[in-house]
């Protein structure tokens, strides 16, 4: 019986690690998120789960949605807006350069 408990514990730990990895990646992709924001969000999730014994999925749901919510909570609105504008400009510039390369036959 103890072996089954170890297997279950190992599977639960692996699932927790996968949830945390996805959460971190999705959080890092949000506008205005820097290393400090990721570290703070991971600390918050880890502390909550350690205190309650809950799995992150049980406590916070989908890691993608949780990442969006964490970014909205931890990133100042003006910094997120500035980053979104920057991303839009870079996307537009990339599109123009691609079209110019297509026209020039490059």
GROMACS .gro file of N, CA and C in nm:
model
  318
    1UNK      N    1   0.082  -0.120   0.000
    1UNK     CA    2   0.000   0.000   0.000
    1UNK      C    3   0.086   0.126   0.000
    2UNK      N    4   0.200   0.123   0.069
    2UNK     CA    5   0.287   0.240   0.076
    2UNK      C    6   0.342   0.276  -0.061
    3UNK      N    7   0.370   0.174  -0.145
    3UNK     CA    8   0.422   0.201  -0.279
    3UNK      C    9   0.321   0.277  -0.363
    4UNK      N   10   0.193   0.242  -0.350
    4UNK     CA   11   0.088   0.311  -0.425
    4UNK      C   12   0.079   0.458  -0.381
    5UNK      N   13   0.094   0.483  -0.252
    5UNK     CA   14   0.093   0.620  -0.201
    5UNK      C   15   0.210   0.700  -0.257
    6UNK      N   16   0.327   0.637  -0.268
    6UNK     CA   17   0.445   0.705  -0.324
    6UNK      C   18   0.422   0.737  -0.471
    7UNK      N   19   0.362   0.643  -0.544
    7UNK     CA   20   0.334   0.666  -0.685
    7UNK      C   21   0.235   0.780  -0.702
    8UNK      N   22   0.131   0.781  -0.620
    8UNK     CA   23   0.031   0.887  -0.624
    8UNK      C   24   0.095   1.021  -0.588
    9UNK      N   25   0.179   1.021  -0.485
    9UNK     CA   26   0.247   1.144  -0.445
    9UNK      C   27   0.339   1.195  -0.556
   10UNK      N   28   0.409   1.103  -0.622
   10UNK     CA   29   0.499   1.142  -0.731
   10UNK      C   30   0.420   1.200  -0.848
   11UNK      N   31   0.307   1.139  -0.880
   11UNK     CA   32   0.223   1.190  -0.989
   11UNK      C   33   0.166   1.327  -0.953
   12UNK      N   34   0.125   1.344  -0.830
   12UNK     CA   35   0.071   1.473  -0.785
   12UNK      C   36   0.179   1.582  -0.791
   13UNK      N   37   0.300   1.547  -0.750
   13UNK     CA   38   0.412   1.643  -0.753
   13UNK      C   39   0.447   1.680  -0.897
   14UNK      N   40   0.447   1.582  -0.986
   14UNK     CA   41   0.477   1.610  -1.127
   14UNK      C   42   0.369   1.701  -1.187
   15UNK      N   43   0.243   1.676  -1.154
   15UNK     CA   44   0.135   1.759  -1.203
   15UNK      C   45   0.148   1.902  -1.149
   16UNK      N   46   0.187   1.914  -1.022
   16UNK     CA   47   0.207   2.047  -0.962
   16UNK      C   48   0.320   2.121  -1.034
   17UNK      N   49   0.428   2.050  -1.062
   17UNK     CA   50   0.540   2.112  -1.133
   17UNK      C   51   0.500   2.157  -1.273
   18UNK      N   52   0.421   2.075  -1.342
   18UNK     CA   53   0.374   2.112  -1.476
   18UNK      C   54   0.285   2.236  -1.470
   19UNK      N   55   0.198   2.241  -1.370
   19UNK     CA   56   0.109   2.356  -1.353
   19UNK      C   57   0.194   2.482  -1.330
   20UNK      N   58   0.291   2.472  -1.241
   20UNK     CA   59   0.375   2.588  -1.209
   20UNK      C   60   0.457   2.632  -1.330
   21UNK      N   61   0.509   2.538  -1.406
   21UNK     CA   62   0.588   2.573  -1.524
   21UNK      C   63   0.502   2.646  -1.626
   22UNK      N   64   0.383   2.595  -1.651
   22UNK     CA   65   0.293   2.660  -1.747
   22UNK      C   66   0.254   2.799  -1.697
   23UNK      N   67   0.224   2.810  -1.569
   23UNK     CA   68   0.189   2.938  -1.509
   23UNK      C   69   0.302   3.039  -1.529
   24UNK      N   70   0.425   2.999  -1.503
   24UNK     CA   71   0.538   3.090  -1.516
   24UNK      C   72   0.559   3.135  -1.661
   25UNK      N   73   0.548   3.041  -1.754
   25UNK     CA   74   0.566   3.076  -1.895
   25UNK      C   75   0.457   3.172  -1.941
   26UNK      N   76   0.333   3.140  -1.909
   26UNK     CA   77   0.222   3.227  -1.950
   26UNK      C   78   0.231   3.363  -1.883
   27UNK      N   79   0.274   3.366  -1.759
   27UNK     CA   80   0.288   3.493  -1.688
   27UNK      C   81   0.397   3.578  -1.754
   28UNK      N   82   0.509   3.515  -1.787
   28UNK     CA   83   0.620   3.589  -1.849
   28UNK      C   84   0.581   3.648  -1.984
   29UNK      N   85   0.481   3.590  -2.049
   29UNK     CA   86   0.436   3.639  -2.179
   29UNK      C   87   0.341   3.759  -2.169
   30UNK      N   88   0.294   3.789  -2.051
   30UNK     CA   89   0.200   3.899  -2.034
   30UNK      C   90   0.271   4.034  -2.045
   31UNK      N   91   0.203   4.135  -2.100
   31UNK     CA   92   0.266   4.267  -2.117
   31UNK      C   93   0.311   4.328  -1.984
   32UNK      N   94   0.434   4.375  -1.982
   32UNK     CA   95   0.486   4.446  -1.866
   32UNK      C   96   0.540   4.357  -1.756
   33UNK      N   97   0.533   4.227  -1.772
   33UNK     CA   98   0.580   4.135  -1.669
   33UNK      C   99   0.732   4.122  -1.678
   34UNK      N  100   0.796   4.139  -1.565
   34UNK     CA  101   0.941   4.121  -1.558
   34UNK      C  102   0.972   4.011  -1.457
   35UNK      N  103   1.098   3.988  -1.434
   35UNK     CA  104   1.141   3.880  -1.344
   35UNK      C  105   1.084   3.896  -1.204
   36UNK      N  106   1.082   4.018  -1.153
   36UNK     CA  107   1.032   4.042  -1.019
   36UNK      C  108   0.884   4.004  -1.006
   37UNK      N  109   0.807   4.033  -1.109
   37UNK     CA  110   0.665   3.998  -1.108
   37UNK      C  111   0.647   3.847  -1.107
   38UNK      N  112   0.724   3.778  -1.190
   38UNK     CA  113   0.714   3.631  -1.195
   38UNK      C  114   0.752   3.573  -1.059
   39UNK      N  115   0.860   3.620  -1.002
   39UNK     CA  116   0.904   3.569  -0.872
   39UNK      C  117   0.798   3.594  -0.764
   40UNK      N  118   0.737   3.711  -0.764
   40UNK     CA  119   0.636   3.743  -0.664
   40UNK      C  120   0.513   3.654  -0.680
   41UNK      N  121   0.470   3.634  -0.804
   41UNK     CA  122   0.352   3.551  -0.829
   41UNK      C  123   0.379   3.405  -0.789
   42UNK      N  124   0.496   3.355  -0.823
   42UNK     CA  125   0.531   3.217  -0.786
   42UNK      C  126   0.537   3.205  -0.634
   43UNK      N  127   0.593   3.304  -0.570
   43UNK     CA  128   0.599   3.304  -0.423
   43UNK      C  129   0.458   3.302  -0.363
   44UNK      N  130   0.368   3.382  -0.419
   44UNK     CA  131   0.231   3.387  -0.368
   44UNK      C  132   0.162   3.251  -0.382
   45UNK      N  133   0.173   3.190  -0.500
   45UNK     CA  134   0.109   3.060  -0.525
   45UNK      C  135   0.170   2.953  -0.435
   46UNK      N  136   0.303   2.950  -0.428
   46UNK     CA  137   0.371   2.849  -0.348
   46UNK      C  138   0.335   2.862  -0.200
   47UNK      N  139   0.332   2.983  -0.149
   47UNK     CA  140   0.298   3.005  -0.009
   47UNK      C  141   0.155   2.961   0.020
   48UNK      N  142   0.063   2.997  -0.069
   48UNK     CA  143  -0.077   2.958  -0.049
   48UNK      C  144  -0.090   2.806  -0.046
   49UNK      N  145  -0.027   2.740  -0.142
   49UNK     CA  146  -0.037   2.594  -0.150
   49UNK      C  147   0.030   2.526  -0.030
   50UNK      N  148   0.140   2.583   0.017
   50UNK     CA  149   0.208   2.528   0.135
   50UNK      C  150   0.122   2.545   0.260
   51UNK      N  151   0.057   2.660   0.272
   51UNK     CA  152  -0.028   2.687   0.389
   51UNK      C  153  -0.154   2.601   0.391
   52UNK      N  154  -0.214   2.582   0.275
   52UNK     CA  155  -0.343   2.513   0.269
   52UNK      C  156  -0.332   2.365   0.234
   53UNK      N  157  -0.219   2.326   0.172
   53UNK     CA  158  -0.204   2.189   0.126
   53UNK      C  159  -0.278   2.162  -0.004
   54UNK      N  160  -0.332   2.267  -0.065
   54UNK     CA  161  -0.405   2.252  -0.190
   54UNK      C  162  -0.310   2.241  -0.308
   55UNK      N  163  -0.357   2.176  -0.412
   55UNK     CA  164  -0.287   2.172  -0.540
   55UNK      C  165  -0.313   2.307  -0.608
   56UNK      N  166  -0.217   2.362  -0.682
   56UNK     CA  167  -0.240   2.492  -0.746
   56UNK      C  168  -0.364   2.493  -0.837
   57UNK      N  169  -0.390   2.383  -0.905
   57UNK     CA  170  -0.507   2.379  -0.994
   57UNK      C  171  -0.636   2.390  -0.913
   58UNK      N  172  -0.639   2.327  -0.797
   58UNK     CA  173  -0.756   2.334  -0.709
   58UNK      C  174  -0.774   2.475  -0.655
   59UNK      N  175  -0.663   2.535  -0.615
   59UNK     CA  176  -0.670   2.669  -0.553
   59UNK      C  177  -0.689   2.780  -0.655
   60UNK      N  178  -0.625   2.769  -0.772
   60UNK     CA  179  -0.621   2.882  -0.866
   60UNK      C  180  -0.681   2.852  -1.003
   61UNK      N  181  -0.714   2.727  -1.030
   61UNK     CA  182  -0.774   2.692  -1.158
   61UNK      C  183  -0.671   2.679  -1.270
   62UNK      N  184  -0.712   2.717  -1.387
   62UNK     CA  185  -0.629   2.707  -1.507
   62UNK      C  186  -0.504   2.795  -1.494
   63UNK      N  187  -0.385   2.744  -1.523
   63UNK     CA  188  -0.264   2.825  -1.508
   63UNK      C  189  -0.260   2.945  -1.604
   64UNK      N  190  -0.319   2.931  -1.723
   64UNK     CA  191  -0.321   3.043  -1.818
   64UNK      C  192  -0.405   3.158  -1.764
   65UNK      N  193  -0.523   3.126  -1.716
   65UNK     CA  194  -0.612   3.229  -1.661
   65UNK      C  195  -0.552   3.290  -1.535
   66UNK      N  196  -0.491   3.206  -1.455
   66UNK     CA  197  -0.428   3.256  -1.331
   66UNK      C  198  -0.314   3.351  -1.365
   67UNK      N  199  -0.238   3.322  -1.470
   67UNK     CA  200  -0.128   3.410  -1.512
   67UNK      C  201  -0.179   3.546  -1.555
   68UNK      N  202  -0.289   3.548  -1.629
   68UNK     CA  203  -0.349   3.675  -1.673
   68UNK      C  204  -0.394   3.755  -1.552
   69UNK      N  205  -0.458   3.689  -1.457
   69UNK     CA  206  -0.505   3.757  -1.336
   69UNK      C  207  -0.389   3.808  -1.251
   70UNK      N  208  -0.285   3.728  -1.239
   70UNK     CA  209  -0.168   3.770  -1.160
   70UNK      C  210  -0.101   3.891  -1.224
   71UNK      N  211  -0.089   3.890  -1.356
   71UNK     CA  212  -0.029   4.005  -1.425
   71UNK      C  213  -0.113   4.130  -1.404
   72UNK      N  214  -0.244   4.116  -1.413
   72UNK     CA  215  -0.332   4.231  -1.393
   72UNK      C  216  -0.319   4.286  -1.251
   73UNK      N  217  -0.294   4.197  -1.156
   73UNK     CA  218  -0.282   4.238  -1.017
   73UNK      C  219  -0.144   4.297  -0.985
   74UNK      N  220  -0.040   4.243  -1.046
   74UNK     CA  221   0.096   4.280  -1.006
   74UNK      C  222   0.166   4.382  -1.097
   75UNK      N  223   0.118   4.398  -1.220
   75UNK     CA  224   0.183   4.491  -1.313
   75UNK      C  225   0.103   4.622  -1.315
   76UNK      N  226   0.171   4.735  -1.293
   76UNK     CA  227   0.101   4.863  -1.302
   76UNK      C  228   0.037   4.880  -1.440
   77UNK      N  229  -0.083   4.933  -1.443
   77UNK     CA  230  -0.160   4.944  -1.568
   77UNK      C  231  -0.085   5.024  -1.674
   78UNK      N  232  -0.017   5.132  -1.634
   78UNK     CA  233   0.054   5.213  -1.733
   78UNK      C  234   0.171   5.137  -1.795
   79UNK      N  235   0.239   5.055  -1.717
   79UNK     CA  236   0.350   4.975  -1.771
   79UNK      C  237   0.298   4.870  -1.868
   80UNK      N  238   0.188   4.805  -1.835
   80UNK     CA  239   0.129   4.704  -1.924
   80UNK      C  240   0.083   4.768  -2.054
   81UNK      N  241   0.020   4.887  -2.045
   81UNK     CA  242  -0.027   4.956  -2.165
   81UNK      C  243   0.090   4.997  -2.254
   82UNK      N  244   0.196   5.047  -2.193
   82UNK     CA  245   0.316   5.087  -2.268
   82UNK      C  246   0.376   4.966  -2.340
   83UNK      N  247   0.380   4.854  -2.273
   83UNK     CA  248   0.436   4.732  -2.332
   83UNK      C  249   0.348   4.683  -2.448
   84UNK      N  250   0.216   4.692  -2.434
   84UNK     CA  251   0.126   4.652  -2.543
   84UNK      C  252   0.145   4.742  -2.665
   85UNK      N  253   0.163   4.873  -2.642
   85UNK     CA  254   0.187   4.965  -2.754
   85UNK      C  255   0.319   4.931  -2.823
   86UNK      N  256   0.420   4.904  -2.743
   86UNK     CA  257   0.551   4.869  -2.798
   86UNK      C  258   0.540   4.742  -2.882
   87UNK      N  259   0.471   4.642  -2.831
   87UNK     CA  260   0.454   4.517  -2.905
   87UNK      C  261   0.380   4.541  -3.037
   88UNK      N  262   0.279   4.626  -3.034
   88UNK     CA  263   0.202   4.656  -3.156
   88UNK      C  264   0.291   4.725  -3.260
   89UNK      N  265   0.374   4.818  -3.217
   89UNK     CA  266   0.465   4.888  -3.308
   89UNK      C  267   0.565   4.789  -3.368
   90UNK      N  268   0.620   4.702  -3.285
   90UNK     CA  269   0.717   4.604  -3.335
   90UNK      C  270   0.652   4.506  -3.432
   91UNK      N  271   0.528   4.466  -3.405
   91UNK     CA  272   0.456   4.378  -3.498
   91UNK      C  273   0.433   4.447  -3.632
   92UNK      N  274   0.392   4.575  -3.627
   92UNK     CA  275   0.368   4.650  -3.749
   92UNK      C  276   0.498   4.667  -3.828
   93UNK      N  277   0.605   4.699  -3.760
   93UNK     CA  278   0.734   4.715  -3.825
   93UNK      C  279   0.779   4.584  -3.890
   94UNK      N  280   0.763   4.475  -3.819
   94UNK     CA  281   0.798   4.344  -3.875
   94UNK      C  282   0.718   4.313  -4.000
   95UNK      N  283   0.590   4.349  -3.999
   95UNK     CA  284   0.504   4.326  -4.114
   95UNK      C  285   0.548   4.410  -4.233
   96UNK      N  286   0.582   4.536  -4.211
   96UNK     CA  287   0.629   4.625  -4.318
   96UNK      C  288   0.760   4.573  -4.376
   97UNK      N  289   0.851   4.531  -4.290
   97UNK     CA  290   0.980   4.480  -4.338
   97UNK      C  291   0.962   4.351  -4.418
   98UNK      N  292   0.869   4.267  -4.376
   98UNK     CA  293   0.843   4.143  -4.452
   98UNK      C  294   0.788   4.177  -4.590
   99UNK      N  295   0.693   4.271  -4.595
   99UNK     CA  296   0.636   4.310  -4.726
   99UNK      C  297   0.744   4.372  -4.813
  100UNK      N  298   0.829   4.456  -4.756
  100UNK     CA  299   0.937   4.519  -4.833
  100UNK      C  300   1.032   4.413  -4.887
  101UNK      N  301   1.059   4.311  -4.806
  101UNK     CA  302   1.146   4.203  -4.852
  101UNK      C  303   1.079   4.123  -4.964
  102UNK      N  304   0.948   4.103  -4.954
  102UNK     CA  305   0.875   4.031  -5.058
  102UNK      C  306   0.877   4.110  -5.190
  103UNK      N  307   0.858   4.242  -5.181
  103UNK     CA  308   0.859   4.326  -5.300
  103UNK      C  309   0.997   4.328  -5.364
  104UNK      N  310   1.100   4.336  -5.281
  104UNK     CA  311   1.237   4.342  -5.332
  104UNK      C  312   1.287   4.205  -5.376
  105UNK      N  313   1.211   4.101  -5.346
  105UNK     CA  314   1.251   3.967  -5.383
  105UNK      C  315   1.358   3.910  -5.292
  106UNK      N  316   1.366   3.962  -5.172
  106UNK     CA  317   1.468   3.913  -5.078
  106UNK      C  318   1.421   3.794  -5.002
   0.00000   0.00000   0.00000
